[in-house]
Coordinates of C-alpha atoms (C1' of nucleotides) in Angstrom, one line a residue:
Chain A
X88 CA 1.6 -14.0 23.4
X89 CA 4.5 -11.7 23.7
X90 CA 6.8 -10.4 21.2
X91 CA 8.9 -7.5 20.3
X92 CA 8.3 -3.8 20.8
X93 CA 11.9 -3.5 20.0
X94 CA 12.9 -0.5 18.0
X95 CA 15.4 -0.7 15.3
X96 CA 17.7 1.6 13.8
X97 CA 18.7 1.8 10.2
X98 CA 22.0 3.4 9.5
X99 CA 23.5 4.2 6.3
X100 CA 27.1 4.4 5.6
X101 CA 27.6 6.3 2.4
X102 CA 24.4 4.8 1.3
X103 CA 22.7 2.9 3.8
X104 CA 19.9 0.5 4.1
X105 CA 17.5 -0.6 6.5
X106 CA 15.9 -3.4 8.3
X107 CA 13.5 -3.1 11.0
X108 CA 12.2 -5.7 13.1
X109 CA 9.5 -4.2 15.0
X110 CA 6.6 -6.2 16.0
X111 CA 3.4 -5.4 14.5
X112 CA 0.3 -7.1 13.4
X113 CA -3.1 -6.1 12.6
X114 CA -6.1 -6.0 14.8
X115 CA -8.1 -9.1 15.1
X116 CA -10.0 -9.9 12.1
X117 CA -13.1 -7.8 11.8
X118 CA -16.2 -9.7 11.0
X119 CA -18.3 -8.3 8.4
X120 CA -21.0 -9.8 6.5
X121 CA -19.6 -8.7 3.2
X122 CA -21.9 -8.0 0.4
X123 CA -21.1 -6.7 -2.9
X124 CA -20.6 -3.0 -3.2
X125 CA -23.2 -1.1 -5.1
X126 CA -22.2 2.3 -6.3
X127 CA -24.8 4.9 -5.3
X128 CA -25.9 5.5 -8.8
X129 CA -26.7 1.9 -9.3
X130 CA -28.4 1.3 -6.0
X131 CA -32.0 0.1 -6.3
X132 CA -31.4 -1.2 -9.8
X133 CA -31.9 -4.9 -10.5
X134 CA -28.8 -7.0 -10.7
X135 CA -26.8 -6.1 -13.7
X136 CA -26.6 -9.6 -15.1
X137 CA -26.8 -8.3 -18.6
X138 CA -23.7 -6.3 -18.2
X139 CA -20.9 -7.7 -20.4
X140 CA -18.7 -10.0 -18.4
X141 CA -15.8 -8.0 -19.6
X142 CA -16.6 -5.4 -17.1
X143 CA -15.9 -6.1 -13.5
X144 CA -19.2 -5.1 -12.3
X145 CA -19.0 -5.1 -8.6
X146 CA -22.6 -5.1 -7.8
X147 CA -23.6 -8.3 -9.4
X148 CA -20.7 -10.5 -8.5
X149 CA -21.8 -12.8 -5.8
X150 CA -19.8 -11.6 -3.0
X151 CA -17.5 -14.6 -3.1
X152 CA -17.8 -17.4 -0.7
X153 CA -19.8 -16.5 2.4
X154 CA -17.7 -15.3 5.2
X155 CA -17.5 -17.8 7.9
X156 CA -15.9 -17.7 11.3
X157 CA -12.4 -18.9 10.9
X158 CA -12.4 -17.8 7.3
X159 CA -11.2 -14.3 8.0
X160 CA -7.9 -13.0 7.0
X161 CA -5.4 -13.1 9.7
X162 CA -3.4 -10.0 10.4
X163 CA 0.2 -9.8 9.6
X164 CA 2.7 -8.9 7.1
X165 CA 4.9 -10.9 4.9
X166 CA 8.5 -10.8 4.0
X167 CA 8.1 -9.4 0.6
X168 CA 5.5 -7.0 -0.4
X169 CA 3.0 -8.9 -2.3
X170 CA 1.6 -7.5 -5.5
X171 CA -1.2 -8.9 -7.4
X172 CA -2.4 -8.0 -10.8
X173 CA -5.6 -9.1 -12.1
X174 CA -6.4 -8.9 -15.7
X175 CA -10.0 -7.9 -15.7
X176 CA -10.6 -8.8 -19.3
X177 CA -11.4 -12.4 -18.5
X178 CA -13.1 -13.9 -20.2
X179 CA -11.3 -12.5 -23.2
X180 CA -12.7 -9.2 -24.3
X181 CA -15.2 -10.3 -26.8
X182 CA -16.7 -7.1 -27.9
X183 CA -13.6 -5.4 -28.9
X184 CA -13.9 -4.1 -32.4
X185 CA -10.9 -2.6 -33.9
X186 CA -8.8 -2.2 -30.8
X187 CA -6.3 0.1 -32.3
X188 CA -4.1 2.4 -30.4
X189 CA -5.3 5.5 -28.8
X190 CA -8.7 5.3 -30.1
X191 CA -10.3 5.4 -26.8
X192 CA -11.8 8.2 -24.9
X193 CA -10.8 9.5 -21.6
X194 CA -7.1 9.7 -22.0
X195 CA -5.0 12.7 -22.8
X196 CA -6.1 12.6 -26.3
X197 CA -9.3 14.0 -25.1
X198 CA -7.8 17.2 -23.8
X199 CA -5.7 19.7 -25.4
X200 CA -3.4 20.5 -22.6
X201 CA 0.3 19.6 -22.9
X202 CA 1.5 16.8 -20.8
X203 CA 3.8 17.8 -18.1
X204 CA 7.1 16.1 -18.5
X205 CA 7.4 13.8 -15.5
X206 CA 11.1 13.4 -16.0
X207 CA 11.6 17.1 -15.6
X208 CA 13.1 16.9 -12.1
X209 CA 15.3 13.9 -12.8
X210 CA 17.6 15.5 -15.3
X211 CA 18.2 18.9 -16.7
X212 CA 18.8 17.7 -20.2
X213 CA 16.2 18.3 -22.9
X214 CA 15.3 14.8 -23.6
X215 CA 13.7 13.4 -20.5
X216 CA 15.6 10.7 -18.9
X217 CA 15.5 8.9 -15.6
X218 CA 18.9 8.1 -14.4
X219 CA 19.6 4.6 -13.6
X220 CA 21.3 5.7 -10.5
X221 CA 17.9 6.5 -9.2
X222 CA 16.7 3.0 -9.7
X223 CA 19.2 1.7 -7.4
X224 CA 18.9 -1.7 -8.9
X225 CA 22.0 -3.7 -9.0
X226 CA 21.4 -6.0 -11.9
X227 CA 24.3 -8.2 -11.1
X228 CA 22.8 -9.0 -7.8
X229 CA 19.8 -10.3 -9.6
X230 CA 21.5 -12.9 -11.6
X231 CA 21.3 -15.7 -9.1
X232 CA 18.0 -15.0 -7.7
X233 CA 15.7 -18.0 -7.3
X234 CA 12.4 -17.6 -8.9
X235 CA 9.4 -19.9 -8.5
X236 CA 6.4 -19.9 -10.6
X237 CA 3.4 -22.2 -10.5
X238 CA 0.1 -22.5 -12.2
X239 CA -1.2 -23.8 -15.5
X240 CA 0.6 -22.9 -18.7
X241 CA 2.8 -20.3 -17.3
X242 CA 4.0 -18.0 -20.1
X243 CA 7.7 -18.2 -20.3
X244 CA 9.8 -15.3 -18.9
X245 CA 11.6 -12.9 -21.2
X246 CA 15.1 -11.7 -20.9
X247 CA 14.7 -8.4 -22.6
X248 CA 11.9 -5.8 -22.8
X249 CA 12.1 -6.0 -26.6
X250 CA 10.8 -9.5 -26.6
X251 CA 7.4 -8.1 -25.6
X252 CA 5.7 -5.7 -27.9
X253 CA 5.1 -3.0 -25.4
X254 CA 4.7 -0.4 -28.0
X255 CA 7.0 2.5 -29.1
X256 CA 5.9 5.0 -26.6
X257 CA 6.4 2.7 -23.6
X258 CA 9.7 1.5 -25.0
X259 CA 10.8 5.1 -25.3
X260 CA 10.0 5.6 -21.6
X261 CA 11.8 2.5 -20.7
X262 CA 14.8 3.9 -22.4
X263 CA 14.3 7.2 -20.6
X264 CA 14.3 5.3 -17.4
X265 CA 17.5 3.7 -18.5
X266 CA 16.1 0.3 -17.8
X267 CA 18.5 -1.9 -19.6
X268 CA 17.0 -5.2 -18.9
X269 CA 14.1 -6.5 -16.9
X270 CA 14.5 -7.5 -13.3
X271 CA 13.4 -11.0 -12.3
X272 CA 10.0 -10.0 -11.3
X273 CA 9.6 -8.1 -14.5
X274 CA 10.9 -10.9 -16.6
X275 CA 8.3 -13.2 -15.3
X276 CA 5.4 -11.0 -14.4
X277 CA 5.1 -8.9 -17.5
X278 CA 4.6 -11.8 -19.9
X279 CA 2.1 -13.3 -17.5
X280 CA 0.1 -10.1 -17.3
X281 CA 0.4 -9.3 -20.9
X282 CA -1.0 -12.7 -21.7
X283 CA -4.1 -11.7 -19.7
X284 CA -3.5 -14.1 -16.8
X285 CA -4.1 -13.4 -13.2
X286 CA -1.1 -13.1 -11.1
X287 CA -0.1 -13.3 -7.5
X288 CA 3.4 -12.2 -7.1
X289 CA 5.7 -12.0 -4.1
X290 CA 8.7 -9.8 -4.7
X291 CA 10.5 -7.4 -2.5
X292 CA 9.9 -3.7 -2.7
X293 CA 12.6 -2.3 -4.9
X294 CA 12.8 -5.3 -7.1
X295 CA 11.1 -3.5 -9.9
X296 CA 7.6 -4.4 -9.0
X297 CA 6.0 -1.1 -9.9
X298 CA 7.2 -1.4 -13.4
X299 CA 6.2 -5.0 -13.5
X300 CA 2.6 -4.2 -13.0
X301 CA 2.6 -0.8 -14.7
X302 CA 4.0 -1.9 -18.0
X303 CA 1.3 -4.5 -18.8
X304 CA -1.4 -2.1 -17.6
X305 CA -0.2 0.8 -19.7
X306 CA 0.4 -1.5 -22.7
X307 CA -3.0 -3.2 -22.3
X308 CA -4.8 0.1 -22.1
X309 CA -3.1 1.4 -25.2
X310 CA -3.7 -1.7 -27.2
X311 CA -7.0 -2.6 -25.8
X312 CA -10.3 -2.1 -27.3
X313 CA -11.7 1.5 -27.4
X314 CA -13.6 2.4 -24.4
X315 CA -16.7 4.4 -24.6
X316 CA -17.1 6.2 -21.4
X317 CA -20.3 7.9 -20.5
X318 CA -20.2 11.5 -21.4
X319 CA -21.5 14.5 -19.6
X320 CA -21.2 12.9 -16.2
X321 CA -18.8 13.9 -13.5
X322 CA -18.0 10.4 -12.7
X323 CA -14.6 9.2 -13.7
X324 CA -14.2 5.7 -15.2
X325 CA -10.7 4.5 -14.8
X326 CA -9.6 1.4 -16.6
X327 CA -7.1 0.4 -14.1
X328 CA -6.9 0.7 -10.3
X329 CA -3.8 0.5 -8.2
X330 CA -4.3 0.4 -4.5
X331 CA -1.6 0.9 -2.0
X332 CA -1.6 1.0 1.8
X333 CA -0.1 4.4 2.5
X334 CA -0.4 7.8 1.0
X335 CA 3.3 8.2 0.4
X336 CA 3.4 5.0 -1.4
X337 CA 0.5 6.0 -3.6
X338 CA 2.3 9.2 -4.4
X339 CA 5.4 7.3 -5.3
X340 CA 3.6 4.8 -7.5
X341 CA 1.9 7.7 -9.2
X342 CA 5.2 9.4 -10.0
X343 CA 6.6 6.3 -11.4
X344 CA 3.5 5.4 -13.4
X345 CA 3.5 8.9 -14.9
X346 CA 7.0 8.3 -16.2
X347 CA 6.1 5.0 -17.7
X348 CA 3.0 6.5 -19.4
X349 CA 4.6 9.7 -20.6
X350 CA 3.4 10.5 -24.1
X351 CA 1.4 7.3 -24.3
X352 CA -1.9 9.0 -23.9
X353 CA -2.6 7.0 -20.8
X354 CA -3.5 9.3 -18.0
X355 CA -2.6 8.5 -14.4
X356 CA -4.3 10.2 -11.5
X357 CA -3.6 9.7 -7.8
X358 CA -6.1 10.1 -5.0
X359 CA -5.4 9.9 -1.3
X360 CA -6.6 11.3 2.0
X361 CA -5.2 14.1 4.0
X362 CA -5.0 16.3 1.1
X363 CA -7.8 18.6 -0.3
X364 CA -10.1 16.6 -2.4
X365 CA -10.9 19.3 -4.9
X366 CA -7.7 19.2 -6.8
X367 CA -8.0 15.4 -7.0
X368 CA -11.6 15.8 -8.3
X369 CA -10.4 18.2 -10.9
X370 CA -7.7 15.8 -12.1
X371 CA -10.3 13.0 -12.2
X372 CA -12.6 15.2 -14.3
X373 CA -9.9 15.7 -16.8
X374 CA -10.0 12.0 -17.4
X375 CA -8.3 9.0 -15.9
X376 CA -7.1 5.7 -17.2
X377 CA -5.1 4.5 -14.3
X378 CA -6.2 5.5 -10.8
X379 CA -3.7 5.1 -8.0
X380 CA -5.4 5.4 -4.6
X381 CA -5.4 4.7 -1.0
X382 CA -8.5 2.8 0.1
X383 CA -10.1 5.4 2.3
X384 CA -10.2 8.1 -0.3
X385 CA -11.3 5.7 -2.9
X386 CA -14.3 4.7 -0.9
X387 CA -15.1 8.4 -0.4
X388 CA -14.9 9.0 -4.1
X389 CA -17.1 5.9 -4.8
X390 CA -19.7 7.1 -2.4
X391 CA -19.7 10.5 -4.0
X392 CA -20.1 8.7 -7.3
X393 CA -17.1 10.7 -8.6
X394 CA -15.4 7.5 -9.5
X395 CA -16.9 4.3 -10.9
X396 CA -15.1 1.0 -11.1
X397 CA -17.4 -0.3 -13.8
X398 CA -14.8 -0.1 -16.5
X399 CA -11.9 -1.4 -14.5
X400 CA -9.9 -3.9 -16.5
X401 CA -6.9 -4.2 -14.3
X402 CA -6.7 -4.2 -10.6
X403 CA -3.5 -4.2 -8.8
X404 CA -3.0 -4.4 -5.1
X405 CA 0.4 -3.3 -4.1
X406 CA 1.6 -4.5 -0.7
X407 CA -1.7 -6.3 -0.7
X408 CA -1.1 -8.2 2.5
X409 CA -0.3 -5.0 4.2
X410 CA -3.6 -3.5 3.4
X411 CA -5.4 -6.5 4.7
X412 CA -3.2 -6.3 7.8
X413 CA -4.2 -2.7 8.2
X414 CA -7.8 -3.6 8.4
X415 CA -8.6 -2.5 4.9
X416 CA -9.9 -5.8 4.0
X417 CA -13.6 -4.8 4.1
X418 CA -12.9 -1.9 1.8
X419 CA -10.9 -4.0 -0.5
X420 CA -13.6 -6.6 -0.7
X421 CA -16.1 -3.9 -1.2
X422 CA -14.2 -2.0 -3.7
X423 CA -12.8 -4.8 -5.7
X424 CA -14.4 -8.1 -5.0
X425 CA -11.5 -9.8 -6.3
X426 CA -8.3 -10.7 -4.7
X427 CA -5.4 -9.8 -2.8
X428 CA -2.1 -11.5 -2.9
X429 CA 0.6 -12.3 -0.5
X430 CA 2.8 -14.8 1.0
X431 CA 0.8 -16.0 4.0
X432 CA -1.4 -18.9 3.1
X433 CA -4.5 -17.2 4.6
X434 CA -4.2 -14.3 2.3
X435 CA -3.4 -16.6 -0.7
X436 CA -6.6 -18.5 0.0
X437 CA -8.6 -15.3 0.2
X438 CA -7.0 -14.1 -3.0
X439 CA -7.7 -17.3 -4.8
X440 CA -11.4 -16.8 -4.3
X441 CA -11.2 -13.9 -6.7
X442 CA -8.5 -15.0 -9.1
X443 CA -9.0 -17.2 -12.0
X444 CA -6.5 -19.9 -12.8
X445 CA -3.9 -17.5 -11.6
X446 CA -0.1 -17.8 -11.7
X447 CA 1.8 -17.7 -8.5
X448 CA 5.2 -16.0 -8.7
X449 CA 7.7 -15.8 -6.0
X450 CA 11.0 -14.0 -6.5
X451 CA 13.8 -14.6 -4.1
X452 CA 15.4 -12.0 -2.0
X453 CA 17.9 -9.8 -3.6
X454 CA 21.2 -9.4 -1.9
X455 CA 21.0 -12.4 0.2
X456 CA 24.1 -13.6 -1.4
X457 CA 25.7 -10.3 -1.9
X458 CA 26.1 -9.5 1.7
X459 CA 26.3 -5.8 1.1
X460 CA 23.9 -5.1 3.8
X461 CA 24.9 -5.9 7.2
X462 CA 22.1 -6.8 9.4
X463 CA 23.0 -6.8 13.1
X464 CA 21.1 -7.5 16.2
X465 CA 22.3 -6.1 19.4
X466 CA 21.2 -6.8 22.9
X467 CA 20.0 -3.5 24.4
X468 CA 18.0 -3.0 27.5
X469 CA 15.0 -0.7 27.2
X470 CA 16.6 1.9 29.3
X471 CA 19.8 1.9 27.2
X472 CA 18.2 2.3 23.8
X473 CA 18.7 6.0 23.4
X474 CA 22.3 6.1 24.5
X475 CA 22.9 3.1 22.3
X476 CA 21.4 4.9 19.4
X477 CA 23.5 7.9 20.2
X478 CA 26.6 5.7 20.0
X479 CA 25.6 4.4 16.6
X480 CA 25.0 7.9 15.3
X481 CA 28.4 9.1 16.6
X482 CA 30.1 6.1 15.1
X483 CA 28.4 6.8 11.8
X484 CA 29.5 10.4 11.9
X485 CA 33.0 9.4 12.6
X486 CA 33.2 6.9 9.8
X487 CA 31.4 9.0 7.2
X488 CA 32.4 11.9 5.1
X489 CA 33.1 14.9 7.3
X490 CA 30.3 17.4 7.2
X491 CA 28.1 15.0 5.3
X492 CA 25.8 13.2 7.5
X493 CA 24.6 9.9 6.1
X494 CA 20.9 9.2 6.2
X495 CA 19.5 7.2 9.1
X496 CA 16.0 5.8 9.4
X497 CA 14.9 4.9 12.9
X498 CA 11.8 2.8 13.3
X499 CA 9.9 3.0 16.5
X500 CA 6.7 1.4 17.6
X501 CA 4.4 4.3 18.4
X502 CA 3.7 7.8 17.1
X503 CA 4.3 9.3 20.6
X504 CA 7.6 7.5 20.7
X505 CA 8.5 8.9 17.4
X506 CA 7.8 12.5 18.5
X507 CA 9.6 12.0 21.7
X508 CA 12.7 10.5 20.1
X509 CA 12.8 13.3 17.5
X510 CA 12.7 15.9 20.2
X511 CA 15.5 14.1 22.1
X512 CA 17.7 13.7 19.1
X513 CA 17.3 17.4 18.1
X514 CA 18.2 18.4 21.7
X515 CA 21.3 16.2 21.3
X516 CA 22.3 18.1 18.2
X517 CA 21.1 15.5 15.6
X518 CA 18.6 17.1 13.3
X519 CA 15.7 14.7 13.1
X520 CA 12.2 14.7 11.9
X521 CA 9.3 12.2 12.0
X522 CA 6.8 10.6 9.8
X523 CA 3.7 9.0 11.3
X524 CA 0.0 9.0 11.1
X525 CA -0.7 11.7 13.6
X526 CA 1.1 14.3 11.5
X527 CA -0.7 16.2 8.8
X528 CA -0.1 15.0 5.2
X529 CA 1.8 18.2 4.6
X530 CA 4.1 17.5 7.5
X531 CA 4.6 14.0 6.4
X532 CA 5.5 14.9 2.9
X533 CA 7.8 17.7 4.1
X534 CA 9.5 15.3 6.5
X535 CA 10.1 12.8 3.7
X536 CA 11.5 15.5 1.4
X537 CA 13.6 17.0 4.1
X538 CA 15.0 13.5 4.9
X539 CA 15.7 12.5 1.3
X540 CA 17.5 15.8 0.7
X541 CA 19.7 15.4 3.7
X542 CA 18.5 18.5 5.4
X543 CA 17.2 16.4 8.2
X544 CA 19.4 13.3 7.9
X545 CA 17.5 11.3 10.6
X546 CA 14.0 10.2 10.1
X547 CA 12.1 8.6 13.0
X548 CA 9.2 6.6 11.6
X549 CA 6.4 4.4 12.5
X550 CA 4.9 1.6 10.4
X551 CA 3.8 4.2 7.9
X552 CA 7.3 4.2 6.4
X553 CA 7.7 0.5 6.8
X554 CA 7.1 -0.4 3.3
X555 CA 7.8 0.4 -0.2
X556 CA 9.2 3.9 0.2
X557 CA 12.0 4.4 -2.2
X558 CA 14.8 6.5 -0.8
X559 CA 17.6 6.2 -3.3
X560 CA 20.3 7.3 -0.9
X561 CA 19.1 5.0 1.7
X562 CA 18.2 2.0 -0.4
X563 CA 15.9 -0.2 1.5
X564 CA 16.7 -3.7 1.2
X565 CA 16.3 -4.9 -2.3
X566 CA 17.7 -1.7 -3.7
X567 CA 20.9 -2.2 -1.9
X568 CA 24.0 -3.7 -3.1
X569 CA 25.0 -1.1 -5.7
X570 CA 28.6 -1.3 -6.3
X571 CA 30.7 -0.2 -3.4
X572 CA 27.8 0.9 -1.3
X573 CA 27.0 -0.8 1.9
X574 CA 24.4 -0.4 4.4
X575 CA 23.9 -1.2 8.0
X576 CA 20.8 -2.2 9.8
X577 CA 20.8 -2.6 13.5
X578 CA 18.0 -4.0 15.5
X579 CA 17.8 -3.7 19.3
X580 CA 16.8 -6.9 21.0
X581 CA 16.1 -7.5 24.7
X582 CA 14.4 -9.9 27.0
X583 CA 11.0 -8.5 26.0
X584 CA 11.5 -9.9 22.6
X585 CA 12.2 -13.5 23.4
X586 CA 9.5 -14.8 21.3
X587 CA 11.1 -13.3 18.3
X588 CA 14.4 -14.9 18.8
X589 CA 13.7 -18.0 16.7
X590 CA 12.2 -16.3 13.6
X591 CA 14.8 -13.6 13.9
X592 CA 17.8 -16.0 14.0
X593 CA 16.3 -18.1 11.2
X594 CA 16.0 -15.1 9.0
X595 CA 19.4 -13.8 9.7
X596 CA 20.7 -17.2 8.9
X597 CA 18.9 -17.2 5.6
X598 CA 20.3 -13.8 4.8
X599 CA 23.8 -15.0 5.4
X600 CA 24.1 -12.8 8.4
X601 CA 26.0 -13.7 11.5
X602 CA 23.7 -14.8 14.2
X603 CA 25.1 -13.8 17.6
X604 CA 25.4 -16.8 20.0
X605 CA 23.3 -15.2 22.6
X606 CA 20.5 -14.9 20.1
X607 CA 20.8 -18.6 19.1
X608 CA 20.6 -19.5 22.8
X609 CA 17.4 -17.5 23.1
X610 CA 16.1 -19.1 20.1
X611 CA 16.8 -22.6 21.3
X612 CA 15.2 -21.9 24.6
X613 CA 12.2 -20.2 23.3
X614 CA 11.5 -22.9 20.7
X615 CA 11.0 -25.4 23.5
X616 CA 8.3 -23.6 25.2
X617 CA 6.9 -22.3 22.0
X618 CA 6.1 -25.7 20.8
X619 CA 7.6 -25.0 17.5
X620 CA 5.1 -22.3 16.8
X621 CA 7.8 -20.0 15.7
X622 CA 9.3 -22.5 13.4
X623 CA 9.0 -21.8 9.9
X624 CA 6.5 -23.8 8.1
X625 CA 7.7 -26.3 5.6
X626 CA 7.5 -24.3 2.4
X627 CA 8.6 -20.9 3.3
X628 CA 11.9 -20.8 1.5
X629 CA 12.9 -17.8 -0.5
X630 CA 10.0 -16.0 -1.9
X631 CA 6.9 -17.7 -0.9
X632 CA 5.2 -20.8 -1.8
X633 CA 2.0 -21.3 -3.8
X634 CA -0.4 -22.5 -1.2
X635 CA -2.1 -24.6 -3.8
X636 CA 0.8 -26.9 -3.7
X637 CA 0.2 -27.7 -0.1
X638 CA -2.6 -30.0 -1.1
X639 CA -5.5 -29.6 1.1
X640 CA -9.1 -30.2 0.1
X641 CA -10.3 -27.0 1.9
X642 CA -8.1 -24.9 -0.4
X643 CA -10.4 -25.4 -3.3
X644 CA -12.5 -22.7 -4.7
X645 CA -15.2 -21.9 -2.3
X646 CA -13.7 -24.3 0.1
X647 CA -14.4 -23.5 3.7
X648 CA -11.3 -22.1 5.3
X649 CA -11.5 -23.9 8.5
X650 CA -9.2 -24.4 11.3
X651 CA -6.3 -25.3 9.1
X652 CA -5.5 -21.6 8.8
X653 CA -5.4 -21.0 12.4
X654 CA -3.5 -18.3 14.2
X655 CA -0.5 -20.5 14.7
X656 CA 0.0 -21.0 11.1
X657 CA -0.3 -17.3 10.5
X658 CA 2.2 -16.5 13.2
X659 CA 4.6 -18.9 11.6
X660 CA 4.5 -17.4 8.1
X661 CA 4.3 -13.9 9.1
X662 CA 6.8 -14.2 11.8
X663 CA 9.4 -15.5 9.5
X664 CA 8.5 -12.8 7.1
X665 CA 9.5 -9.7 8.8
X666 CA 13.1 -9.4 9.3
X667 CA 14.7 -10.2 6.0
X668 CA 12.8 -7.7 4.0
X669 CA 13.3 -4.8 6.2
X670 CA 9.7 -3.9 6.1
X671 CA 7.7 -6.9 6.9
X672 CA 7.1 -5.5 10.3
X673 CA 3.8 -7.1 10.6
X674 CA 5.8 -10.2 10.9
X675 CA 6.1 -10.5 14.6
X676 CA 3.3 -10.7 17.0
X677 CA 2.8 -8.4 19.8
X678 CA 5.3 -7.8 22.4
X679 CA 4.8 -7.9 26.0
X680 CA 5.9 -4.5 27.1
X681 CA 6.4 -1.0 25.9
X682 CA 9.6 0.3 24.6
X683 CA 11.5 2.8 26.6
X684 CA 11.3 4.9 23.4
X685 CA 7.6 5.2 23.6
Chain B
dA241 C1' -2.1 -3.5 22.2
dA242 C1' 0.1 -0.1 17.5
dA243 C1' -0.5 1.8 13.3
dA244 C1' -2.6 2.8 9.1
dA245 C1' -6.5 4.0 6.0
dA246 C1' -11.8 9.4 4.5
dC247 C1' -14.3 13.6 6.0

DNA sequence: AAAAAAC
């Protein structure tokens, strides 16, 4: 199998945007005999069958259907970052007495310290606000977005935040954020989660997903039954867990969640690797309601028994498919024993093993009809990539405001390639920096800041930046289309990427982009030999399709996965996924050759 | 085969 190592360039004009279409997919499925995770302090104890079902006790849940060959998750990304929320209170919290507000322990109300104003950096006015400009959401672009929901008794969507009783404190934060009305994913997802239903949602990054899962969680914690957490132990007992695939994304989610939970008494803590653990431990000791974490650090904390998931009521996996793609699946299974969510059928099936009567939600791509982002594909030989990039940068400089370099995000395949390109760009007089996994966390965060601020207007990135990062002045797709602002995304294609020609042209077509004739010819040719493997499967459409609709006996709970979910199917769904979103880089399989940039 | 995720 061969696919694309192609690199892509994301330019911004005034305010740019990006698409990348690098090939990437996870390592082969790792085979583990998964057993339920038993926290150290519980090891050696008999199964906790007497523990109230309201608590998601990890140790006594039969570890789901036995793993079988062919049952594993296939690697890959999807077009939209999937997010899944599971309401852990099922069956309905029976033991709740009272259930008033703020009468739990562990939140801020426990401490005496003043809460730092999370809006402080957003605005210099006294009353904290979060300028809508920063949300980058063009609500007009949302009006005609197709939304698909499926499942039993789907709670109806709302059209205003006021329709749901989120509580005064949360409403105040919504005002501070200047969220006027909910985005499509919020309109649908919030009532679903508030109703205590499990949810598998496909929506682009930037579509308001973070708020869509944070609001119900914060609201649920505030209104939920009081939680008695063990005292005198150094173990933290969060009520909600949000997992994300990269450290930067966790940081970002944490920042947003802090705004949403300001003065609600709900405490949000973030934990991720690459940073000293001590400060994170201190934060945890001060109490945590919502823990945002990357999987590795969370596993570490669990093993140290500094965090327990016994009281988790809500679990949210952001970019769930991505984490599975990254090989986190064993940890996620271990940590959560519940679900993941995504577009590819394979991952839906896995998720459905852990979700109960869940609702599937797919939100269409924003901007597909607004055409404010131009997505281009250019034929560029490996050896010409750098000079071609240079041409683009010069053109951008000439078109833009004099003296004000627009931000440009360049995706490359490898870490080495990123460093090398950075060096070359700097030599050519284009200040650039990089973000990739070989850099220290400090370097990564500095690079991101330096890029966002414009000090280093070119950021060369690997997959680490491929998802979810919100760069307001370079709105990744989904945050684009703000009035008058356009973006340009250019992908470099050459003969090494032949196998991607079909999915690529399909996606461009779907995004109302002009498909170059030469690409169509490649696509026609490759689809012969490819035996249709790259053809989109029947139900792909806009935002995903509930795999339960594709009636198949083996889909049932506990059903054996079987060959139906073979590699070919995965390649189809994921392959189609990548381009349109700009970050579904896992979409395409593996290319045949290395890029000249690497 | 690349990258990402703990120490």
